[in-house]
Amino acid sequence: MTPIFGPAANLVAKLVLLALGGCLVVALFIGWVGPSTEWATRVGYPVEQPVPFSHKHHVGGLGLDCRFCHTTVETSTTAGMPPTHTCMTCHSQLWTNAEMLAPVRHSLADGKPIQWVRVNRLPDYVYFNHSIHVAKGVGCETCHGHVDQMPLMEKAQTLRMGWCVDCHRDPRPNLRPKAAEFDMGWQRTADTPSGDALFKQNHIHTAAELTDCSVCHR
Amino acid sequence: MAVMEPGQTLTTISATIAEETLNPGRRLWWWGGFLIAVAFTALFVLAVEYLFIAGVGIWGIDIPVAWGFAIANYVWWIGIASGGTIISALFYLTQSEWRSAVNRIAESMTLFAAAAAGIMPILHLGRPSYFYWLFPIPNTMGLWPQFRSPLLWDFFAILSYVTASVLFWYLGLLPDLALVRDRAPTYRRQLFYGIAALGWTGSHTQWRLHKTAYGLLAALMAPLVISVHSIVGLDFSGGLLPGWHSTQFSPFFVFGAVLSGFATVLLLVIPVRRLYRLEPYITAHHLNLLVIFLLLCSLLLAYSYLIDALLPFYGSDRYERAVAMHRFTGEWAWSFWAAVVLNVVVPQILWFPRLRLRLWLVLLVSFGVVIGMWCERIMLVASSLYQDFMPSAWGHFSGTVWDWSTLLGSVGMAAAGFFLFLRYVPVVAAYELKELLPPAERRG
Amino acid sequence: MSGIAAEFAGEAALVAAAHRLREDGLSRIEAYAPYPVEALDEILPRPRWPLPVLVFVAGMLGLAGGFFLQWYGAAVSYPINIGGRPLASWAAFIPIAFEIAVLCAVTAGFVGFFALARLPAPYQPIQALPGFERASQDRFFLIVDAADPRFDAARVTSAVEEFAPCSIVPWPS
Amino acid sequence: MTGRFWWRSLAERADDPAYLAAIAHEFPEPQSPEGVDRRRFLQLMAASAALSGLGGCSSLPAEHVVPRVEPLAGEEAGVPRYVATALVQQGYATGAILQHRDGRPVKLEGNPDHPASLGASDATMQAAVLDLYDPERSAAVLSGGRIVDWEKLSLLLAEKRGQWAKSGGTGLRILTGLVASPSLAAQLAALLRQYPNAAWHQWEPLSRDAVAAGATLAFGKPVEMLPRFDKADVVLAVESDAISGAPGHLAFARAFAERRRAAETGGGRMSRVYAIEATPTLIGGAADHRFALKPAAIETALRAIAAATGAGPKEWQGSDRPGWVDAVASDLIASKGAALVHAGPEQSPAIHALVHAINRALAAPVRYVEPVAAAAPGIAALTGEMHQGKVETLLILGGNPVYDAPADLGFAQALGRVKLSVQLGTHADETAARVTYHVPALHAFEDWGDGRAFDGTAAIVQPQIRPLAPGHSAAEMIALVAGRQDFDARKQVRDHWRQTTPGDFDTAWEDWLRQGTIPNTASADTPVAIRADFAAALPKPDAASGLAVLLRPDPFLRDGAQANNGWLQELPRPLTRLAWDNAALVAPATAERLGLKSEDVVEIAADDTAKVRLPVLVLPGQAEDCVTLPLGYGRTAIGAVGRDVGVDVAKLRRAERLWETAATLHPTGETAALSMTQHQQDMAGRDIVRTRALAEAGERHDTVAASLYPPYKYDGNAWGMAISLSSCIGCGACTAACQAENNIPVVGRDQVMRGRAMHWIRVDRYWGGEPQAPDIAFQPVPCMHCEDAPCEVVCPVGATTHDSDGLNVMVYNRCVGTRFCSNNCPYKVRRFNFYGYSGSDPRPAMAWNPDVTVRGRGVMEKCTYCIQRIRETKIAADRDDRPIADGEIVTACQQACPTQAIVFGDINDPKSAVRTRKASALDYALLEDLNTRPRTTYAARVLNRNPAIAEG
């Protein structure tokens, strides 16, 4: 009988096996690593806004406090987006004719709100409360990054469940003294109370309590 | 009765079995059966697609009967699947010679039944697209499946069972694929079966390894199939419902599974034997043994039914008693009595050796058992659920047209697969038959 | 591999021929048959296959891995109170550990078989032997490797011829 | 070009509107699963097949953050605001507080400072929020089915005004419901002064005229009697609505229940309650003794009791009275000064007169006040004039008389003789179709107004939101007729109250708005004395004859005005457990005699024209030879929710006798399925609702629950709930409040019939004892939050787990929908989204509670103990670094419950109310032999039976 396959077939067969195995490995790798890439998490991608508001200028340059605009961050679930009115407290005096600010002026004139594009978008089904995080010593920078260096706002953290839970399991490394919560680029010094001291001082719940499902899902 | 009719040689066995695959001729019965099966498969696809569009609300399930046909179908199918594994693995270990002629048919049936079974739990889900959450795979949520749930045990059991069944089937098939390859008349078929045979030559080295591997797999498959049905039993007895929460469910489910498995094997073997003219290999001896096993399983199941029915009255649990009474007289009593009659009462006629050889009767009894086992599955699901602890929450249940479409469609799907098997794969393990020849006749 | 190929019509002749050659001290012999010929097991050299060990080890690793997976997921990685049950509910972990063990063992057996049998290898030079297609049907072949230190073509041929082979050819022909 | 660029451009596609639209409908959920026609079905199939491969490539579309332009004073984004108002129902006001989220009222609670609410609410109040958002509310002026300009109508009325100015309003008639609004009454009075020849009529379909007539018979003036259940040791309820529908019923129920659970708390004496009634009521369900009597027999019994108590002549005692009458009478007499009788508005004036006489004789703890509502002639007189052609212009300011006026008046035909008829209504209803102009009415939450409660306390009705659709109010219509061009609703109300308020009005006004009541406006007691000729003046009782048909308000739809409210339609009726259906309620013995069983369709005919056909429901506790027909169904013109639900039985009503009619009943041989949420009517001999006699209430029945598992320690808060079965009256307020709070979808009649109602807390009703005189037991069943929860163990993905404070939580987004948890829940409190119910819910997006996940198709859900409220409070407490106070977290069901049957709190807190309740000897766990260790426990129901009757 004539063999059906030539000698190369064995090599082909092994290559095919190798390729199948390789595909599996690559698929697993993509499945594993893919979701953590910056493209997938959108971390570090500046987002275009109707008005190119620069945190770098307002926070880094002018030194405005976060709470000047985000007024409800200490009392509400949401940090609060400033009404057009807040912009105009200064910009009715400064840069009154700047082309860049035309949408702000139109908003005030027409009574139509500015449609900002959301940058920090939590996964669905999560109820996040800003006020409790601020009350317990989590600084803005921990989640929102160095906003004083962002000409356009960008996401600083993945905001994924795994990331949230990491901190909820042990918030100590991310705790700051009250006075430093709204600072950017804050560094722990020798005088800073330890994370553990802050944890105790702020009466933060145990990891078991902080990782209860209903802490975030209702 | 012999395991093979006299006059068979290596040559005749090779020719008969390979030629059935290579030169089947014009077979109207095959086309007719296949097209009907495909039509039912289309019904299945339709039912599933509408299910995905509209949700499980299209079925008759409700609160309290939150499980319905999908689970009953699943348990039914997985039970049927057991037949092939028991015959090919358990009887391999007991060195029962007669299994060789029917194990391929039985194992192939197992594959398609297990596939039909494996689909059901996914269809059953309220959100089927998230079924993969049952895999313990790393995820951005840092979450794990809940390992204490019998459903997760079941998930792993099915995963292992389906995988192992496919591997076992393929391992056993390999030498026969080589046989077909070596007789293939055209290059295309040579190529097809050549690739499938993966270079099997029949060297003694290969045979020795094959035997070791096959034996090992058989030794693993036997406890696996028992564990699968035990775990299916735990899907129910792991709950606290009266009518489910019973320590005998695991063996009970194994008995039921094997009964339906044997019945299905008979249901397939008898016509295939006739249509493929396999009478020399699948002799009256085979059928007689299969029927005796069917009868044995029927008796085991009868024992389980008896315990299940009587235990509530031995104990003092009022809820168990109530459910037992619902089973006997409630709105799903028909399913209980159908199960008793079809699975236990009717098969008793097989005590008569002469009746065991009336093939149409055996077919009828087997068909009755297959139906009866489905009745038992739906009885276990519905009659335990519709009236449980809180009288205020008692409800009703009945299947909708979509429930029935899914059931019938799944039968069509499995049948279509089986028809393809009949067409493209040697239906009997030729090399195993050859081993059965007396030493003197082992020559070409 | 090259040497002498003999084709037999029956199992008995094959076994006898193989037996004879082994008695002659030849060890590099391979037989081809349409079904496993048990008698050859004792005659042809028996390699020590690690397959059962492989399957056992894979099964045990699967069992241990299964337990570890469940314990790690339920009690270490994200411990959650489920219905008041202990975090490490070892009894409830048995079924999955068992299933994973069986899955690992079966997969190891399957993969191990192919690895040890050096399959898939669709190209098999032996198939070039005339009439070899019947090796899977109704004929039996014996190949003696010329590389055997005690190989002597004439002696082998005469020894085999005693058993009435259908043909004896040098191989590759 | 880098890979990065390629990724970016894909992401930018996310802004392409066509692409967004495509993925938004990637997996369309059918709006009404049953209503998918073949064509649509095939489209969906094709679309899903085409898109099935696309699932993986969708990326999130951009989401916008939209702040305000100008900040709103007092508003903080994400923080709820609470605004007081009052809800006027059947003329009477009940105080309410609305929770606002980002400017939208989403949840109503009772106003604790308002005497008619005391913080509680009922199902119809809860449902008012849904009424506000009803997308099918009328939104345009209609004439002959066409939309016309409001201007056209106002011009027309202006033209009319000229004629009326000359004629003094001849031919002008105004029809309203009961008016207890001081400002509106004043406005109407002023209008009548302006047009002396005009007239104002009142029509309230659930008329309380018999109450007033009874008082007139007894006292010579129409006073209102307010029972003081807190002071009543013995109560005789004569088909009383005191705790179910009467003005002030929430307050009455509170006081009633406090005395009923005296044995639980060990404080005070438990009251004893007798009920005599033809059809079961909630107070009958709560009673220690309940006697089902035909209406005629009720009067006979009351006359006998009157005679025994000295309120009537001795000959009233009768000779063939049943033994219990004497026992009841002597019990009442024995508690003289602390015994009271109360009768429902459907009882005849004679019965009310007898009740008053007995109460006076017993020195009963009741108050008498002047009627709260203004008096005006009724609808019968108006219809008579309309028939005579004397009515040229008719303004129907609210109400739907074509549907609900007594059938014998022929209102619809009479309307045809009115030249200009204008109806102000919430929906394009039956009346709207027959008037010349239909004007859309504002919802009470969109308008200014005022109202008085049952005790006279006034409250300001303040708008909660800008009108969602253009609409008008009765005050505006009257102002238009009066010719006032500058109508301003707020000014109108303020001007009215300014006249009666000394001092700084603006400060007072702000206080009223904040508190929700106007202080010191409650009515003073009015002196009454029984008329000397009372006994003689009493009309002779009817001779008992044949079958009595009783027309009764549906417990939730009431007169049917709220029929387009899905929450009310789907809320199972307390006694029948029917939802989306009404039925002819027949006693078991009567059904047997007539050869009827439930779901047999019968024809009930009062005469040749007044016939109704509807299915029978055999109802234990119903008096023999009485058929009760619930009103409020069979609406033919209203939104899609309420249209053709049930059967309209109002056509059997007579102006003379609104509540009862003699009729014949014929089986038709047909059957019609009833949509019911509970199929098993008794406890099947199981220990579900435990009942104990008062004497044994203090005995402890402790069980030791062993477990193989080491117990979890709950060191922090440990939330638990205690439900008092002696207090629960079965009103269903908890279920309605839960539905509103927890975004529970409405599933519709078909799904209810398939056993898929979604309520998280159901109120089970069991019949016990003899079917003719059954015990009625109610049991609210929310999730038990078992510590050893069977549901959690069987979930393969851990979608239901335990919290550190012992809550059994359900993580919807983790749920894959295996439904094993529901199977394994012995209490069957879990609910499953078989379809995408929230997608087809009548509630628009803005009306959902933003703190609670709106569940999608295929996930399980259940009671969470209002986890959103727990978490909100916990965060607030943690923020302030303080412990959570007892009572700081109130679940929605607890908050609504008029009887305080439900208490929630921390069982680790030794002083908490819930701990105190659970310490009672009556406390038990449902199905406790299953050892699930529920956090929700019940206090066994205590009955204070009269030994004289129990033994007899």
CSV table of N, CA and C in Angstrom, one decimal, chain B residues 44 48 70 73-82 85 107-123 158-159 161-163 165-166 406 409-418:
chain,number,residue,atom,x,y,z
B,44,PHE,N,-35.7,22.5,18.2
B,44,PHE,CA,-34.9,22.8,19.4
B,44,PHE,C,-34.2,24.1,19.3
B,48,VAL,N,-34.9,27.3,21.6
B,48,VAL,CA,-33.7,27.9,22.4
B,48,VAL,C,-33.6,29.3,22.0
B,70,ALA,N,-36.5,21.7,32.2
B,70,ALA,CA,-35.1,21.7,31.8
B,70,ALA,C,-34.3,20.8,32.8
B,73,ASN,N,-35.4,17.1,32.1
B,73,ASN,CA,-34.7,16.7,30.9
B,73,ASN,C,-33.3,16.4,31.1
B,74,TYR,N,-32.6,17.3,31.9
B,74,TYR,CA,-31.2,17.1,32.1
B,74,TYR,C,-31.0,15.8,32.9
B,75,VAL,N,-31.7,15.5,33.9
B,75,VAL,CA,-31.5,14.3,34.7
B,75,VAL,C,-31.8,13.1,33.8
B,76,TRP,N,-32.9,13.2,33.0
B,76,TRP,CA,-33.2,12.1,32.2
B,76,TRP,C,-32.1,11.8,31.2
B,77,TRP,N,-31.6,12.9,30.5
B,77,TRP,CA,-30.6,12.6,29.5
B,77,TRP,C,-29.3,12.1,30.1
B,78,ILE,N,-28.9,12.6,31.3
B,78,ILE,CA,-27.7,12.2,31.8
B,78,ILE,C,-27.8,10.7,32.3
B,79,GLY,N,-29.0,10.4,32.7
B,79,GLY,CA,-29.3,9.0,33.1
B,79,GLY,C,-29.2,8.1,31.9
B,80,ILE,N,-29.8,8.5,30.8
B,80,ILE,CA,-29.7,7.7,29.6
B,80,ILE,C,-28.2,7.5,29.2
B,81,ALA,N,-27.4,8.6,29.3
B,81,ALA,CA,-26.0,8.6,28.9
B,81,ALA,C,-25.3,7.5,29.7
B,82,SER,N,-25.7,7.2,30.9
B,82,SER,CA,-25.0,6.2,31.7
B,82,SER,C,-24.9,4.9,31.1
B,85,THR,N,-21.6,4.1,29.2
B,85,THR,CA,-20.5,4.1,30.1
B,85,THR,C,-20.5,2.8,30.9
B,107,GLU,N,-21.7,3.6,23.6
B,107,GLU,CA,-20.8,4.7,24.0
B,107,GLU,C,-21.2,5.9,23.2
B,108,SER,N,-21.5,5.7,21.9
B,108,SER,CA,-21.8,6.8,21.0
B,108,SER,C,-23.1,7.4,21.5
B,109,MET,N,-24.0,6.6,21.9
B,109,MET,CA,-25.3,7.1,22.4
B,109,MET,C,-25.0,7.9,23.6
B,110,THR,N,-24.1,7.5,24.5
B,110,THR,CA,-23.7,8.2,25.7
B,110,THR,C,-23.2,9.6,25.3
B,111,LEU,N,-22.4,9.7,24.2
B,111,LEU,CA,-21.9,11.1,23.9
B,111,LEU,C,-23.0,12.0,23.6
B,112,PHE,N,-24.0,11.6,22.7
B,112,PHE,CA,-25.0,12.5,22.3
B,112,PHE,C,-26.0,12.8,23.4
B,113,ALA,N,-26.3,11.7,24.2
B,113,ALA,CA,-27.1,12.0,25.4
B,113,ALA,C,-26.5,12.9,26.4
B,114,ALA,N,-25.2,12.7,26.6
B,114,ALA,CA,-24.5,13.6,27.6
B,114,ALA,C,-24.5,15.0,27.0
B,115,ALA,N,-24.3,15.1,25.7
B,115,ALA,CA,-24.3,16.5,25.1
B,115,ALA,C,-25.7,17.1,25.3
B,116,ALA,N,-26.8,16.4,25.1
B,116,ALA,CA,-28.1,16.9,25.3
B,116,ALA,C,-28.3,17.3,26.7
B,117,ALA,N,-27.8,16.4,27.6
B,117,ALA,CA,-27.9,16.7,29.1
B,117,ALA,C,-27.1,17.9,29.4
B,118,GLY,N,-25.9,18.1,28.9
B,118,GLY,CA,-25.0,19.2,29.2
B,118,GLY,C,-25.6,20.5,28.8
B,119,ILE,N,-26.4,20.6,27.8
B,119,ILE,CA,-27.0,21.8,27.3
B,119,ILE,C,-28.1,22.3,28.3
B,120,MET,N,-28.8,21.3,28.8
B,120,MET,CA,-30.0,21.6,29.6
B,120,MET,C,-29.8,22.6,30.8
B,121,PRO,N,-28.7,22.3,31.6
B,121,PRO,CA,-28.6,23.2,32.8
B,121,PRO,C,-28.2,24.6,32.3
B,122,ILE,N,-27.6,24.8,31.2
B,122,ILE,CA,-27.3,26.1,30.7
B,122,ILE,C,-28.6,26.8,30.2
B,123,LEU,N,-29.4,26.1,29.5
B,123,LEU,CA,-30.7,26.7,29.1
B,123,LEU,C,-31.5,27.0,30.3
B,158,ILE,N,-20.3,16.9,35.4
B,158,ILE,CA,-20.7,16.9,33.9
B,158,ILE,C,-19.4,17.2,33.1
B,159,LEU,N,-18.7,18.1,33.6
B,159,LEU,CA,-17.5,18.5,32.8
B,159,LEU,C,-16.5,17.3,32.7
B,161,TYR,N,-17.3,14.2,33.2
B,161,TYR,CA,-18.0,13.0,32.5
B,161,TYR,C,-18.0,13.2,31.0
B,162,VAL,N,-18.3,14.4,30.5
B,162,VAL,CA,-18.4,14.6,29.1
B,162,VAL,C,-17.0,14.5,28.5
B,163,THR,N,-16.0,15.1,29.2
B,163,THR,CA,-14.6,15.0,28.7
B,163,THR,C,-14.1,13.6,28.7
B,165,SER,N,-15.8,10.9,28.7
B,165,SER,CA,-16.5,10.0,27.7
B,165,SER,C,-16.0,10.2,26.3
B,166,VAL,N,-15.7,11.4,25.9
B,166,VAL,CA,-15.2,11.7,24.6
B,166,VAL,C,-13.9,11.0,24.4
B,406,THR,N,-38.7,22.0,23.7
B,406,THR,CA,-37.3,21.8,24.1
B,406,THR,C,-37.0,20.3,24.4
B,409,GLY,N,-37.2,18.6,20.9
B,409,GLY,CA,-36.1,19.1,20.1
B,409,GLY,C,-34.8,18.4,20.6
B,410,SER,N,-34.6,18.3,21.9
B,410,SER,CA,-33.4,17.7,22.3
B,410,SER,C,-33.3,16.2,21.9
B,411,VAL,N,-34.4,15.6,21.9
B,411,VAL,CA,-34.4,14.2,21.4
B,411,VAL,C,-33.9,14.2,19.9
B,412,GLY,N,-34.5,15.1,19.1
B,412,GLY,CA,-34.1,15.2,17.7
B,412,GLY,C,-32.6,15.5,17.6
B,413,MET,N,-32.1,16.4,18.4
B,413,MET,CA,-30.7,16.7,18.3
B,413,MET,C,-29.8,15.5,18.6
B,414,ALA,N,-30.1,14.8,19.7
B,414,ALA,CA,-29.3,13.7,20.0
B,414,ALA,C,-29.4,12.6,18.9
B,415,ALA,N,-30.7,12.5,18.4
B,415,ALA,CA,-30.9,11.5,17.3
B,415,ALA,C,-30.1,11.8,16.1
B,416,ALA,N,-30.1,13.1,15.7
B,416,ALA,CA,-29.3,13.5,14.6
B,416,ALA,C,-27.9,13.2,14.7
B,417,GLY,N,-27.3,13.5,15.9
B,417,GLY,CA,-25.9,13.1,16.2
B,417,GLY,C,-25.7,11.6,16.0
B,418,PHE,N,-26.7,10.8,16.5
B,418,PHE,CA,-26.5,9.4,16.4
B,418,PHE,C,-26.6,8.9,15.0
